[in-house]
């Protein structure tokens, strides 16, 4: 059988091309190629607005959309839904989608929205999840279509409306605008929520937005900073982080304490955000409520309706954030090799504080 291999993700903007193949293969990785049969001399194209595969039949010149008449292989079914719970989506936030399919050989996504939005187009796995960030205010339409082996299809559409965010957008999260965003000369250590807030011997495991039932040790290595997350904040919720001097605790497997003289801890939409504090900044994540540098302290972040000030950090519900931790003092500029670890032998490579994270509202 002659076949024409077409990768949908690379085919946007193509005019209808005549083909003499009996079928096309929709490529989605070497192990998951999907075949859709065609009539001889059909014309194939991809709709750049929806991502739909279009076929013009050679004899009738009629658009075979959505590839109807695919009997014999069993009708495909699919489920395409939003899984986040945010009912008020603001610019700069993301929405989450999940989908499953049955009796399908290929699936494709398509979306329309303001500013020529193209953030959800092309071939997708038969089952999956995806977060999609929506930067512009306006109405979005997300389409998901699956095909069976004979060309039969099923499609779902989800509409999302985005309103203007009340929070000024943060500076670009790349290192270019500020040398203390993902600072050069420092290693980044990524940590999941579970890894950072669970007991070292797994006797108590953290589940967001809680930490372990007791205090746990966390910190940073010398010459490195820790990035915890990302985590997604919940609506109408206030969370309190507290920490103090690290001490041995056999109950959760922390037997050789590595006390820090002080630890810098901050909340930001940017990983590795160690910019200097400025309580008058238009960027709220530079204000004192979103970052602390101390041996023992409390940091409160909340999605309830108050603005960031010197004591509390306002976060938008449904948006991703990071907790950034460094055993150094960014307020005077970061110098590679500096640290705030004590001189005890256990702190040779790095140091910790101990604390936990609790929902207080």
GROMACS .gro file of C-alpha atoms in nm:
model
  361
    1UNK     CA    1   0.000   0.000   0.000
    2UNK     CA    2   0.133   0.342  -0.095
    3UNK     CA    3   0.127   0.585   0.197
    4UNK     CA    4   0.199   0.954   0.249
    5UNK     CA    5   0.340   1.050   0.588
    6UNK     CA    6   0.219   1.389   0.716
    7UNK     CA    7   0.311   1.543   1.054
    8UNK     CA    8   0.010   1.760   1.142
    9UNK     CA    9   0.206   1.973   1.388
   10UNK     CA   10   0.424   2.099   1.102
   11UNK     CA   11   0.154   2.133   0.837
   12UNK     CA   12  -0.030   2.450   0.937
   13UNK     CA   13  -0.084   2.691   0.653
   14UNK     CA   14  -0.058   2.430   0.376
   15UNK     CA   15  -0.289   2.462   0.080
   16UNK     CA   16  -0.486   2.154  -0.020
   17UNK     CA   17  -0.234   1.920  -0.179
   18UNK     CA   18  -0.339   1.640  -0.418
   19UNK     CA   19  -0.224   1.294  -0.309
   20UNK     CA   20  -0.254   0.955  -0.473
   21UNK     CA   21  -0.195   0.759  -0.156
   22UNK     CA   22  -0.458   0.522  -0.023
   23UNK     CA   23  -0.401   0.645   0.331
   24UNK     CA   24  -0.206   0.899   0.535
   25UNK     CA   25  -0.015   0.839   0.855
   26UNK     CA   26  -0.060   1.094   1.133
   27UNK     CA   27   0.276   1.101   1.311
   28UNK     CA   28   0.282   1.136   1.688
   29UNK     CA   29   0.609   0.969   1.774
   30UNK     CA   30   0.774   0.660   1.623
   31UNK     CA   31   0.569   0.415   1.826
   32UNK     CA   32   0.224   0.573   1.783
   33UNK     CA   33   0.168   0.637   1.410
   34UNK     CA   34  -0.202   0.643   1.320
   35UNK     CA   35  -0.346   0.563   0.975
   36UNK     CA   36  -0.649   0.731   0.814
   37UNK     CA   37  -0.767   0.602   0.472
   38UNK     CA   38  -0.822   0.837   0.175
   39UNK     CA   39  -0.976   0.819  -0.167
   40UNK     CA   40  -0.735   0.825  -0.460
   41UNK     CA   41  -0.630   1.176  -0.569
   42UNK     CA   42  -0.782   1.336  -0.259
   43UNK     CA   43  -0.658   1.675  -0.140
   44UNK     CA   44  -0.527   1.714   0.214
   45UNK     CA   45  -0.481   2.030   0.423
   46UNK     CA   46  -0.485   2.147   0.785
   47UNK     CA   47  -0.712   2.429   0.900
   48UNK     CA   48  -0.472   2.676   1.071
   49UNK     CA   49  -0.751   2.809   1.293
   50UNK     CA   50  -0.876   2.481   1.439
   51UNK     CA   51  -0.601   2.231   1.362
   52UNK     CA   52  -0.861   2.008   1.188
   53UNK     CA   53  -0.747   1.774   0.913
   54UNK     CA   54  -0.947   1.856   0.595
   55UNK     CA   55  -0.992   1.630   0.293
   56UNK     CA   56  -1.143   1.726  -0.042
   57UNK     CA   57  -1.277   1.424  -0.227
   58UNK     CA   58  -1.134   1.405  -0.579
   59UNK     CA   59  -1.458   1.304  -0.754
   60UNK     CA   60  -1.718   1.516  -0.571
   61UNK     CA   61  -1.503   1.815  -0.475
   62UNK     CA   62  -1.688   1.818  -0.143
   63UNK     CA   63  -1.508   1.882   0.185
   64UNK     CA   64  -1.504   1.557   0.380
   65UNK     CA   65  -1.527   1.725   0.719
   66UNK     CA   66  -1.520   1.587   0.970
   67UNK     CA   67  -1.396   1.288   0.765
   68UNK     CA   68  -1.744   1.137   0.784
   69UNK     CA   69  -1.845   0.792   0.669
   70UNK     CA   70  -1.586   0.613   0.878
   71UNK     CA   71  -1.798   0.309   0.948
   72UNK     CA   72  -1.664  -0.039   0.994
   73UNK     CA   73  -1.398   0.054   1.249
   74UNK     CA   74  -1.639   0.144   1.530
   75UNK     CA   75  -1.726   0.502   1.616
   76UNK     CA   76  -1.459   0.688   1.815
   77UNK     CA   77  -1.547   0.844   2.149
   78UNK     CA   78  -1.359   1.097   2.357
   79UNK     CA   79  -1.388   1.316   2.664
   80UNK     CA   80  -1.231   1.663   2.670
   81UNK     CA   81  -1.278   1.872   2.985
   82UNK     CA   82  -1.126   2.149   3.197
   83UNK     CA   83  -0.990   2.014   3.523
   84UNK     CA   84  -0.898   2.337   3.704
   85UNK     CA   85  -1.160   2.493   3.932
   86UNK     CA   86  -1.091   2.861   3.863
   87UNK     CA   87  -1.420   3.028   3.762
   88UNK     CA   88  -1.257   3.370   3.714
   89UNK     CA   89  -0.962   3.329   3.479
   90UNK     CA   90  -0.735   3.636   3.474
   91UNK     CA   91  -0.476   3.731   3.214
   92UNK     CA   92  -0.147   3.552   3.273
   93UNK     CA   93  -0.311   3.252   3.441
   94UNK     CA   94  -0.344   2.905   3.292
   95UNK     CA   95  -0.628   2.658   3.244
   96UNK     CA   96  -0.591   2.281   3.266
   97UNK     CA   97  -0.736   2.028   3.023
   98UNK     CA   98  -0.767   1.650   3.042
   99UNK     CA   99  -0.882   1.412   2.772
  100UNK     CA  100  -0.934   1.044   2.703
  101UNK     CA  101  -1.039   0.858   2.388
  102UNK     CA  102  -1.164   0.518   2.285
  103UNK     CA  103  -1.147   0.346   1.946
  104UNK     CA  104  -0.941   0.639   1.814
  105UNK     CA  105  -0.629   0.629   1.597
  106UNK     CA  106  -0.538   0.999   1.605
  107UNK     CA  107  -0.638   1.316   1.792
  108UNK     CA  108  -0.578   1.683   1.713
  109UNK     CA  109  -0.624   2.005   1.908
  110UNK     CA  110  -0.719   2.347   1.783
  111UNK     CA  111  -0.797   2.681   1.944
  112UNK     CA  112  -0.898   3.034   1.857
  113UNK     CA  113  -0.860   3.343   2.074
  114UNK     CA  114  -0.740   3.704   2.091
  115UNK     CA  115  -0.406   3.818   1.950
  116UNK     CA  116  -0.391   3.525   1.707
  117UNK     CA  117  -0.373   3.270   1.989
  118UNK     CA  118  -0.207   2.944   1.875
  119UNK     CA  119  -0.123   2.787   2.213
  120UNK     CA  120  -0.328   2.471   2.167
  121UNK     CA  121  -0.292   2.343   1.810
  122UNK     CA  122  -0.166   2.023   1.652
  123UNK     CA  123  -0.151   1.649   1.712
  124UNK     CA  124  -0.203   1.524   2.070
  125UNK     CA  125  -0.173   1.185   2.237
  126UNK     CA  126  -0.491   0.978   2.255
  127UNK     CA  127  -0.507   1.041   2.632
  128UNK     CA  128  -0.340   1.325   2.816
  129UNK     CA  129  -0.338   1.645   3.018
  130UNK     CA  130  -0.209   1.994   2.940
  131UNK     CA  131  -0.185   2.338   3.105
  132UNK     CA  132  -0.238   2.633   2.868
  133UNK     CA  133  -0.138   2.987   2.970
  134UNK     CA  134  -0.376   3.263   2.852
  135UNK     CA  135  -0.202   3.601   2.836
  136UNK     CA  136  -0.456   3.816   2.651
  137UNK     CA  137  -0.801   3.927   2.768
  138UNK     CA  138  -1.091   3.789   2.562
  139UNK     CA  139  -1.285   3.481   2.459
  140UNK     CA  140  -1.111   3.154   2.372
  141UNK     CA  141  -1.246   2.840   2.208
  142UNK     CA  142  -1.064   2.508   2.254
  143UNK     CA  143  -1.147   2.221   2.017
  144UNK     CA  144  -1.044   1.858   2.045
  145UNK     CA  145  -1.113   1.604   1.770
  146UNK     CA  146  -1.032   1.232   1.746
  147UNK     CA  147  -1.047   1.001   1.440
  148UNK     CA  148  -1.088   0.627   1.407
  149UNK     CA  149  -0.916   0.403   1.152
  150UNK     CA  150  -1.186   0.463   0.890
  151UNK     CA  151  -1.193   0.840   0.924
  152UNK     CA  152  -1.494   0.875   1.154
  153UNK     CA  153  -1.449   1.148   1.411
  154UNK     CA  154  -1.580   1.299   1.731
  155UNK     CA  155  -1.521   1.655   1.854
  156UNK     CA  156  -1.567   1.856   2.175
  157UNK     CA  157  -1.533   2.230   2.234
  158UNK     CA  158  -1.463   2.418   2.558
  159UNK     CA  159  -1.505   2.796   2.588
  160UNK     CA  160  -1.298   3.011   2.827
  161UNK     CA  161  -1.327   3.385   2.897
  162UNK     CA  162  -1.023   3.571   3.035
  163UNK     CA  163  -1.049   3.900   3.224
  164UNK     CA  164  -0.784   4.154   3.320
  165UNK     CA  165  -0.559   4.056   3.611
  166UNK     CA  166  -0.561   4.282   3.917
  167UNK     CA  167  -0.195   4.200   3.981
  168UNK     CA  168   0.071   4.374   3.766
  169UNK     CA  169   0.261   4.111   3.568
  170UNK     CA  170   0.605   4.019   3.706
  171UNK     CA  171   0.921   4.106   3.522
  172UNK     CA  172   1.040   3.864   3.260
  173UNK     CA  173   1.146   3.546   3.440
  174UNK     CA  174   1.459   3.508   3.228
  175UNK     CA  175   1.795   3.614   3.366
  176UNK     CA  176   1.827   3.911   3.128
  177UNK     CA  177   1.630   4.186   3.309
  178UNK     CA  178   1.794   4.134   3.650
  179UNK     CA  179   2.113   3.944   3.742
  180UNK     CA  180   1.942   3.813   4.054
  181UNK     CA  181   1.676   3.627   3.855
  182UNK     CA  182   1.822   3.276   3.816
  183UNK     CA  183   2.163   3.421   3.911
  184UNK     CA  184   2.472   3.318   3.715
  185UNK     CA  185   2.735   3.121   3.901
  186UNK     CA  186   2.478   2.941   4.116
  187UNK     CA  187   2.339   2.591   4.061
  188UNK     CA  188   1.962   2.547   4.056
  189UNK     CA  189   1.822   2.251   4.253
  190UNK     CA  190   1.459   2.169   4.169
  191UNK     CA  191   1.243   2.019   4.444
  192UNK     CA  192   0.885   1.898   4.435
  193UNK     CA  193   0.639   1.999   4.703
  194UNK     CA  194   0.648   1.645   4.844
  195UNK     CA  195   1.028   1.631   4.851
  196UNK     CA  196   1.064   1.964   5.032
  197UNK     CA  197   0.788   1.936   5.291
  198UNK     CA  198   0.782   1.563   5.376
  199UNK     CA  199   0.971   1.402   5.662
  200UNK     CA  200   1.316   1.277   5.558
  201UNK     CA  201   1.224   0.917   5.648
  202UNK     CA  202   0.880   0.950   5.480
  203UNK     CA  203   0.705   0.900   5.812
  204UNK     CA  204   0.487   1.200   5.718
  205UNK     CA  205   0.426   1.293   5.354
  206UNK     CA  206   0.318   1.640   5.239
  207UNK     CA  207   0.011   1.695   5.022
  208UNK     CA  208  -0.041   2.050   4.893
  209UNK     CA  209  -0.130   2.284   5.051
  210UNK     CA  210  -0.020   2.111   5.372
  211UNK     CA  211   0.328   2.002   5.480
  212UNK     CA  212   0.416   1.709   5.705
  213UNK     CA  213   0.246   1.682   6.044
  214UNK     CA  214   0.564   1.794   6.222
  215UNK     CA  215   0.836   2.042   6.135
  216UNK     CA  216   1.079   1.929   5.865
  217UNK     CA  217   1.425   2.048   5.763
  218UNK     CA  218   1.478   2.225   5.431
  219UNK     CA  219   1.739   2.461   5.292
  220UNK     CA  220   2.005   2.495   5.023
  221UNK     CA  221   2.351   2.372   4.938
  222UNK     CA  222   2.644   2.611   4.923
  223UNK     CA  223   2.675   2.761   4.577
  224UNK     CA  224   2.319   2.653   4.493
  225UNK     CA  225   1.961   2.763   4.545
  226UNK     CA  226   1.646   2.552   4.582
  227UNK     CA  227   1.332   2.599   4.371
  228UNK     CA  228   1.024   2.433   4.522
  229UNK     CA  229   0.733   2.385   4.284
  230UNK     CA  230   0.561   2.488   4.079
  231UNK     CA  231   0.245   2.479   4.290
  232UNK     CA  232  -0.095   2.621   4.200
  233UNK     CA  233  -0.271   2.838   4.455
  234UNK     CA  234  -0.634   2.778   4.554
  235UNK     CA  235  -0.912   3.040   4.570
  236UNK     CA  236  -0.984   3.209   4.906
  237UNK     CA  237  -0.694   3.050   5.086
  238UNK     CA  238  -0.423   3.185   5.316
  239UNK     CA  239  -0.110   2.983   5.386
  240UNK     CA  240   0.153   3.043   5.653
  241UNK     CA  241   0.514   2.924   5.627
  242UNK     CA  242   0.726   2.945   5.937
  243UNK     CA  243   1.085   2.839   6.002
  244UNK     CA  244   1.343   2.843   6.278
  245UNK     CA  245   1.690   2.705   6.359
  246UNK     CA  246   1.740   2.348   6.237
  247UNK     CA  247   1.771   2.087   6.513
  248UNK     CA  248   1.815   1.710   6.518
  249UNK     CA  249   1.491   1.512   6.508
  250UNK     CA  250   1.520   1.134   6.498
  251UNK     CA  251   1.143   1.101   6.457
  252UNK     CA  252   1.153   1.218   6.097
  253UNK     CA  253   1.507   1.110   6.007
  254UNK     CA  254   1.701   1.434   6.050
  255UNK     CA  255   1.986   1.310   6.269
  256UNK     CA  256   2.273   1.543   6.173
  257UNK     CA  257   2.146   1.902   6.176
  258UNK     CA  258   2.299   2.161   5.942
  259UNK     CA  259   2.194   2.488   6.106
  260UNK     CA  260   2.198   2.811   5.907
  261UNK     CA  261   2.272   3.151   6.049
  262UNK     CA  262   1.989   3.275   5.826
  263UNK     CA  263   1.791   3.165   5.520
  264UNK     CA  264   1.633   3.373   5.240
  265UNK     CA  265   1.286   3.245   5.138
  266UNK     CA  266   1.050   3.401   4.884
  267UNK     CA  267   0.731   3.335   4.684
  268UNK     CA  268   0.727   3.434   4.316
  269UNK     CA  269   0.587   3.332   3.976
  270UNK     CA  270   0.954   3.326   3.868
  271UNK     CA  271   1.180   3.035   3.966
  272UNK     CA  272   1.511   3.158   4.107
  273UNK     CA  273   1.379   3.506   4.192
  274UNK     CA  274   1.631   3.664   4.432
  275UNK     CA  275   1.585   4.029   4.336
  276UNK     CA  276   1.640   4.289   4.606
  277UNK     CA  277   1.339   4.394   4.812
  278UNK     CA  278   1.161   4.714   4.711
  279UNK     CA  279   0.838   4.791   4.901
  280UNK     CA  280   0.749   5.065   4.650
  281UNK     CA  281   0.793   4.845   4.342
  282UNK     CA  282   0.506   4.806   4.094
  283UNK     CA  283   0.593   4.436   4.094
  284UNK     CA  284   0.436   4.304   4.417
  285UNK     CA  285   0.672   4.007   4.432
  286UNK     CA  286   0.959   4.241   4.510
  287UNK     CA  287   0.785   4.373   4.821
  288UNK     CA  288   0.873   4.252   5.169
  289UNK     CA  289   0.558   4.045   5.216
  290UNK     CA  290   0.672   3.799   4.947
  291UNK     CA  291   1.032   3.749   5.068
  292UNK     CA  292   1.203   3.710   5.406
  293UNK     CA  293   1.565   3.677   5.516
  294UNK     CA  294   1.603   3.557   5.875
  295UNK     CA  295   1.705   3.275   6.107
  296UNK     CA  296   1.341   3.239   6.214
  297UNK     CA  297   1.038   3.409   6.061
  298UNK     CA  298   0.693   3.371   5.908
  299UNK     CA  299   0.586   3.423   5.546
  300UNK     CA  300   0.215   3.448   5.463
  301UNK     CA  301   0.077   3.424   5.110
  302UNK     CA  302  -0.291   3.447   5.028
  303UNK     CA  303  -0.536   3.452   4.737
  304UNK     CA  304  -0.794   3.648   4.935
  305UNK     CA  305  -0.873   4.004   4.839
  306UNK     CA  306  -0.590   4.211   4.978
  307UNK     CA  307  -0.284   4.356   4.813
  308UNK     CA  308   0.077   4.266   4.882
  309UNK     CA  309   0.233   4.480   5.155
  310UNK     CA  310   0.531   4.447   5.387
  311UNK     CA  311   0.377   4.162   5.588
  312UNK     CA  312   0.167   3.955   5.344
  313UNK     CA  313   0.201   3.832   4.985
  314UNK     CA  314  -0.103   3.839   4.754
  315UNK     CA  315  -0.121   3.559   4.495
  316UNK     CA  316  -0.375   3.496   4.220
  317UNK     CA  317  -0.580   3.174   4.250
  318UNK     CA  318  -0.509   2.916   3.982
  319UNK     CA  319  -0.167   3.060   3.894
  320UNK     CA  320   0.163   2.875   3.931
  321UNK     CA  321   0.418   2.994   4.186
  322UNK     CA  322   0.754   2.884   4.325
  323UNK     CA  323   0.916   2.897   4.666
  324UNK     CA  324   1.277   3.009   4.622
  325UNK     CA  325   1.531   2.930   4.896
  326UNK     CA  326   1.896   3.035   4.924
  327UNK     CA  327   2.149   3.029   5.210
  328UNK     CA  328   2.280   3.376   5.124
  329UNK     CA  329   2.176   3.742   5.145
  330UNK     CA  330   2.052   3.871   4.807
  331UNK     CA  331   1.973   4.216   4.947
  332UNK     CA  332   2.332   4.330   4.893
  333UNK     CA  333   2.377   4.148   4.561
  334UNK     CA  334   2.475   3.785   4.520
  335UNK     CA  335   2.837   3.680   4.493
  336UNK     CA  336   2.913   3.324   4.383
  337UNK     CA  337   3.040   3.127   4.682
  338UNK     CA  338   2.886   3.340   4.958
  339UNK     CA  339   2.668   3.164   5.217
  340UNK     CA  340   2.500   3.206   5.553
  341UNK     CA  341   2.568   2.857   5.690
  342UNK     CA  342   2.718   2.811   6.035
  343UNK     CA  343   3.069   2.678   6.083
  344UNK     CA  344   2.965   2.347   6.242
  345UNK     CA  345   3.104   2.040   6.057
  346UNK     CA  346   2.760   1.926   5.939
  347UNK     CA  347   2.718   2.253   5.745
  348UNK     CA  348   3.024   2.202   5.527
  349UNK     CA  349   2.819   2.152   5.209
  350UNK     CA  350   2.503   2.343   5.291
  351UNK     CA  351   2.257   2.428   5.566
  352UNK     CA  352   1.892   2.415   5.668
  353UNK     CA  353   1.616   2.567   5.870
  354UNK     CA  354   1.321   2.369   6.001
  355UNK     CA  355   0.956   2.456   5.970
  356UNK     CA  356   0.624   2.373   5.810
  357UNK     CA  357   0.346   2.514   5.597
  358UNK     CA  358  -0.014   2.540   5.714
  359UNK     CA  359  -0.348   2.660   5.577
  360UNK     CA  360  -0.478   2.923   5.817
  361UNK     CA  361  -0.793   3.022   5.625
   0.00000   0.00000   0.00000
